[in-house]
Short mmCIF file of C-alpha atoms in Angstrom, two decimals:
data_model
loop_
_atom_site.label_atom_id
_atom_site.label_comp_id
_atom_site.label_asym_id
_atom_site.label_seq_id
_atom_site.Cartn_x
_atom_site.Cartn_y
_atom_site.Cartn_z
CA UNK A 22 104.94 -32.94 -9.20
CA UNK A 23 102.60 -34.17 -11.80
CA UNK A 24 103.14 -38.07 -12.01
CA UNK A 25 100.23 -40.45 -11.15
CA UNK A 26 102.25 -43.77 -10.95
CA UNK A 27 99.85 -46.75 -11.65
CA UNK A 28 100.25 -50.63 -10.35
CA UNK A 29 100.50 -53.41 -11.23
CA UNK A 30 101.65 -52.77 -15.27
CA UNK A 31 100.03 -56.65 -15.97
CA UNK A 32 97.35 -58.32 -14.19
CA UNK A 33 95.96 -61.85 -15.45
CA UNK A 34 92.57 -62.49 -13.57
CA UNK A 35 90.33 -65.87 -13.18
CA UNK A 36 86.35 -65.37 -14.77
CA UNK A 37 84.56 -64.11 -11.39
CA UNK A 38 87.25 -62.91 -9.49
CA UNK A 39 88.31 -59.15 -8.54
CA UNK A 40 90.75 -57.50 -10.38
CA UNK A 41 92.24 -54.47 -8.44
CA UNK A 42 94.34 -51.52 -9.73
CA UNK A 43 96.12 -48.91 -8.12
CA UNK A 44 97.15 -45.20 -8.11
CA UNK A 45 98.89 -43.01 -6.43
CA UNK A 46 99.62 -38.99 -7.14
CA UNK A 47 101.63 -36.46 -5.41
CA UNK A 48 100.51 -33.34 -6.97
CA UNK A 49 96.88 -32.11 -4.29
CA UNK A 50 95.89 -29.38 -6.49
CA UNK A 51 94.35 -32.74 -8.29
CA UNK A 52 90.67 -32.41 -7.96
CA UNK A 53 89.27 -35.12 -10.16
CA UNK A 54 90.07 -38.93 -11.02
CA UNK A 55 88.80 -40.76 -13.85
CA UNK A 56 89.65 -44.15 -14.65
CA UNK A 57 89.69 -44.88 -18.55
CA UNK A 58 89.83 -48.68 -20.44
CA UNK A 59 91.22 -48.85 -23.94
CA UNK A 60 90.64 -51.73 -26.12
CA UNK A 61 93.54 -52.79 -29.15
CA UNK A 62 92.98 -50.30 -31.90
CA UNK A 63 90.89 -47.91 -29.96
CA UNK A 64 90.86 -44.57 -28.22
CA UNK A 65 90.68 -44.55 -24.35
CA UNK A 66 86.94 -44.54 -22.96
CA UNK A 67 85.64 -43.14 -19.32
CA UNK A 68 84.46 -46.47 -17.44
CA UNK A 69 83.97 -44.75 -13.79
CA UNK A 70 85.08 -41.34 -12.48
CA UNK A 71 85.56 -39.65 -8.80
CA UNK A 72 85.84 -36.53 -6.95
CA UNK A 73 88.17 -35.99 -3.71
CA UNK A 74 85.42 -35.10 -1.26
CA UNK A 75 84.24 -38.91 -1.80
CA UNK A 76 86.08 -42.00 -0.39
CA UNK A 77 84.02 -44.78 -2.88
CA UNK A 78 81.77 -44.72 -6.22
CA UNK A 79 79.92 -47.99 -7.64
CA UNK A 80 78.59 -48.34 -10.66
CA UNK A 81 77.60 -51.42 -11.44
CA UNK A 82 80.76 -54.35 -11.26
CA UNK A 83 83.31 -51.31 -11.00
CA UNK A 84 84.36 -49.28 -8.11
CA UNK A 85 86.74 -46.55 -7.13
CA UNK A 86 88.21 -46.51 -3.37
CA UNK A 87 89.75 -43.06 -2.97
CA UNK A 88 91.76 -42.01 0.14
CA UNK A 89 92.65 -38.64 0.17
CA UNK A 90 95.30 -38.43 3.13
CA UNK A 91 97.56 -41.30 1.43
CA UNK A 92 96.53 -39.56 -1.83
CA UNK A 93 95.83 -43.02 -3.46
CA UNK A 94 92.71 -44.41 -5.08
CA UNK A 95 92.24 -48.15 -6.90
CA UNK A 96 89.78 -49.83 -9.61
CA UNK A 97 88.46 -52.73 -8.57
CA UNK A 98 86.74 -54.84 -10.92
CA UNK A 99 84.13 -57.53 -9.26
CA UNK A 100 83.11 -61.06 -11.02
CA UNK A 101 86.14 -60.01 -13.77
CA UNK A 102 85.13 -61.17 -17.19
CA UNK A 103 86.93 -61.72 -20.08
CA UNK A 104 85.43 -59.28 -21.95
CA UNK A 105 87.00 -56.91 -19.06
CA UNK A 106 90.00 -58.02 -20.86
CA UNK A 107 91.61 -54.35 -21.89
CA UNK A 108 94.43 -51.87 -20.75
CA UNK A 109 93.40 -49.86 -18.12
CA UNK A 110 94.69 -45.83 -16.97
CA UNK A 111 94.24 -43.63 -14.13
CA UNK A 112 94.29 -40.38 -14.84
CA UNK A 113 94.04 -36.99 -12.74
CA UNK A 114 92.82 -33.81 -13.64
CA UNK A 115 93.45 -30.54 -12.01
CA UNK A 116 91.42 -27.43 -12.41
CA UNK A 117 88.13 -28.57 -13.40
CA UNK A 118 89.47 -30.42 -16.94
CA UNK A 119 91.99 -27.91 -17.87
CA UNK A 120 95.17 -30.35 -16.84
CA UNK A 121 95.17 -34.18 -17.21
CA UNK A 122 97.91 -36.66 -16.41
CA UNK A 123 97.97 -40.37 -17.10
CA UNK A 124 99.11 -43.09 -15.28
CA UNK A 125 101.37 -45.79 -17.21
CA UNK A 126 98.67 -48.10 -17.72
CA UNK A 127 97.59 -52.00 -16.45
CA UNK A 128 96.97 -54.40 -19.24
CA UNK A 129 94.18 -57.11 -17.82
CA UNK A 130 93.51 -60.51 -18.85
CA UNK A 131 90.77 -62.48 -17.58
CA UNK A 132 90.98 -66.03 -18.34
CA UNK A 133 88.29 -68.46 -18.88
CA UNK B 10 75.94 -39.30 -32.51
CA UNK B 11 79.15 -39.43 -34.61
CA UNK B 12 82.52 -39.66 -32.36
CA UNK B 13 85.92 -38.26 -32.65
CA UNK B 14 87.21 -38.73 -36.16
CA UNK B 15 90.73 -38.99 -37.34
CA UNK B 16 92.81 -39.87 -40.35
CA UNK B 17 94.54 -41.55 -41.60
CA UNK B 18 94.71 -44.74 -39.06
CA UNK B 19 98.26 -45.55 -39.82
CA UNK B 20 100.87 -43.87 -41.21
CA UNK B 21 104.67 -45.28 -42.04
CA UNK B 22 107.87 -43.14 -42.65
CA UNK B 23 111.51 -42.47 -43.00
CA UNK B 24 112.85 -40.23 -40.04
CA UNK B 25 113.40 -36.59 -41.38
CA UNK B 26 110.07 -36.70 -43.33
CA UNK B 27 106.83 -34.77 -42.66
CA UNK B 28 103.53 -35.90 -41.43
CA UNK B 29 100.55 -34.94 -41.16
CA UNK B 30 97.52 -35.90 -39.47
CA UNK B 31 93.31 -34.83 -39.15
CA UNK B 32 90.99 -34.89 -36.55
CA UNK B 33 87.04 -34.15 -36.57
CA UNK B 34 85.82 -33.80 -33.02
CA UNK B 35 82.39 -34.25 -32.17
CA UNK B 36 79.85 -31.78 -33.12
CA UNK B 37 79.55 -28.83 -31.23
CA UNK B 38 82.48 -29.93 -28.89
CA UNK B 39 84.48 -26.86 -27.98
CA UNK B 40 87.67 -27.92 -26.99
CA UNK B 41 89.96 -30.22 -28.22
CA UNK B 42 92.83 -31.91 -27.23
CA UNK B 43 96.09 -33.75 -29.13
CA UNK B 44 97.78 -36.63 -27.10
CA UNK B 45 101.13 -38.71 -27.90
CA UNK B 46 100.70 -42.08 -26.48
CA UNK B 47 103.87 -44.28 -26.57
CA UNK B 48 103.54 -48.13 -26.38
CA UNK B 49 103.22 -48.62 -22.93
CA UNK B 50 102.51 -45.47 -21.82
CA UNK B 51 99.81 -43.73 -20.65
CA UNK B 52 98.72 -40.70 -23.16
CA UNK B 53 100.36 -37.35 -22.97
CA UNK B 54 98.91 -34.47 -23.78
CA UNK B 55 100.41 -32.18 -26.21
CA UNK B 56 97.95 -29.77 -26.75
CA UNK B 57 94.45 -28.25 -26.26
CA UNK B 58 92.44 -25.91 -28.01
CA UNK B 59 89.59 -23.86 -26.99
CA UNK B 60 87.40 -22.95 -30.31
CA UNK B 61 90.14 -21.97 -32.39
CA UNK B 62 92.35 -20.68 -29.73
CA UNK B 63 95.29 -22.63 -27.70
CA UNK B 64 94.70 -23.32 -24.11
CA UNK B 65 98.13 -25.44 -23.13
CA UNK B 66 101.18 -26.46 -25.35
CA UNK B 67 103.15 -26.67 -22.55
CA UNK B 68 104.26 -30.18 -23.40
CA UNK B 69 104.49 -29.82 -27.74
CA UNK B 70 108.01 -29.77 -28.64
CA UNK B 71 107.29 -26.55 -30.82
CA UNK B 72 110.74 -26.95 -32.87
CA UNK B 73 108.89 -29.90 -34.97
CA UNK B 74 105.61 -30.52 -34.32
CA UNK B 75 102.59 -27.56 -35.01
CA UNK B 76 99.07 -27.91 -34.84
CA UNK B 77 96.17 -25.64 -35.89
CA UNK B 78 92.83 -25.70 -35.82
CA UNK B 79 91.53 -22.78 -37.63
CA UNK B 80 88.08 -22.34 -37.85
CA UNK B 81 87.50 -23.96 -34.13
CA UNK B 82 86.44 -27.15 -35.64
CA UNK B 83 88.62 -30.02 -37.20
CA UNK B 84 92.10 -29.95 -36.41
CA UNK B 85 96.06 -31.01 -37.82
CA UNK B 86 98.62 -32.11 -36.07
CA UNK B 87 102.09 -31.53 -37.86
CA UNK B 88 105.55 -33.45 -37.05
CA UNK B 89 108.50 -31.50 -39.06
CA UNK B 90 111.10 -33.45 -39.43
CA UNK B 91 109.75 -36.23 -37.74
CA UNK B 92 112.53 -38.10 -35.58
CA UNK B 93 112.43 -42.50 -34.40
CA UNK B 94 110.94 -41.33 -30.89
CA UNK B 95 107.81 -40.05 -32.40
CA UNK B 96 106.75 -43.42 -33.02
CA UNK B 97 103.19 -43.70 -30.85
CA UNK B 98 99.67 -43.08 -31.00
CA UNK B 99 98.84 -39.83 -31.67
CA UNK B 100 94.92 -39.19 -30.20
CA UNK B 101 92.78 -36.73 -30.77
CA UNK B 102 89.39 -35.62 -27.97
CA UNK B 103 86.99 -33.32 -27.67
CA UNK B 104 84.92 -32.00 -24.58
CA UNK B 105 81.97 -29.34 -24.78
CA UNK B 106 83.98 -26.88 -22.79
CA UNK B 107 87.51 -26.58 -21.39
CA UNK B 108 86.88 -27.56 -17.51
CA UNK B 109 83.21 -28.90 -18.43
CA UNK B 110 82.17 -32.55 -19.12
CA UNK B 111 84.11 -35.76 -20.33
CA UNK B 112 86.72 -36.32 -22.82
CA UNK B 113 85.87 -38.46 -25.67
CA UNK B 114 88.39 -40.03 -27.82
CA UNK B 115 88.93 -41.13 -31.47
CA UNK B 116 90.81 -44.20 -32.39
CA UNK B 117 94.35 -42.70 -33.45
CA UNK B 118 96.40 -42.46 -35.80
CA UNK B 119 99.77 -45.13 -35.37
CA UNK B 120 102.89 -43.35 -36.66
CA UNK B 121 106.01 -45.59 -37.31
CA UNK B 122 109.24 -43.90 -38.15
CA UNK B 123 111.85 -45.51 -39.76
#
């Protein structure tokens, strides 16, 4: 089974508050987990990336929480901005890079 | 350093015409990838190359669409005859290596069939 499903498919956020996005996969030959943020008019971009044998990554306001057993891992965005404003996608790769599927996406608005 | 490339931005046709589309990847990226991305969807990929070789088309419906990239460096991505569900984004990446380093992605083309 290769579907990541993503959650929620909208999310409208205040300025400074945490916006949090979720994945989950079936598929555990899945070995890496990027999380990509497309603007309108634009190709997807890496924002922040994670391997299995790690349960959290920071850099900077974003974070990945990864649990392996429930096969889940989330985005979550701290003091949200609107220029944060932008549809985000999980993804999953397995074999090194060689196979990638995408979630469905999460458009975010943060409001002023 | 110059990104992903592609051409043209937007395209509009009638359903049973052809289309075309080009994509530069970055320099001295190896592989290179073709996604379909459907409003509201998260990109699929249709198919990756490695130099001028393919790697997957697993997921390229092969009766009309065909893509080469023949001298391992710029790419097209054919739809023939093109049908109302091939309406999307079609993407183009590159990566250094198959299985090494990120994917980096141009802007798309938009293809509306009528």
């Amino acid at each position: 089974q290769q579907q990541v499903k993503q959650s929620p498919q909208s999310l409208i956020v205040q300025k400074g508050g945490i916006s949090i996005i979720n994945c989950a996969y079936e598929n555990t030959a899945f070995d890496y987990f990027p999380w990509y943020q497309q603007f309108p008019g634009k190709g997807p971009a890496l924002l922040i990336a994670i391997r299995p044998d790690v349960s959290e990554k920071k850099e900077g306001r974003f974070t990945i929480s990864f649990n392996k057993s429930a096969k889940q891992f989330s985005l979550h965005i701290m003091d949200s901005q609107p220029g944060d404003s932008a549809t985000y996608f999980c993804a999953a790769f397995s074999g090194g890079y060689q196979k990638v599927t995408f979630g469905t996406g999460t458009k975010l608005q943060v409001i002023p | 350093e110059a990104g992903v490339a592609q051409s043209p931005r937007y395209k509009i046709i009638e359903k049973r015409q052809s289309v075309a589309f080009w994509c530069n990847p970055i320099s001295g990226h190896a592989t290179l990838y073709w996604y379909q991305q459907i409003l509201g969807q998260g990109p699929k990929l249709l198919i990756q190359f490695q130099n001028n070789g393919v790697v997957d088309d697993s997921q390229l419906p092969k009766d009309r669409f065909s893509a080469e990239r023949l001298k391992g460096v710029d790419s097209t991505l054919k739809i023939q005859p093109a049908k109302l569900e091939d309406s999307a984004v079609y993407l183009c990446a590159s990566s250094l290596q198959t299985g090494v380093g990120e994917q980096f992605f141009g802007p798309g083309t938009r293809l509306t069939v009528l």
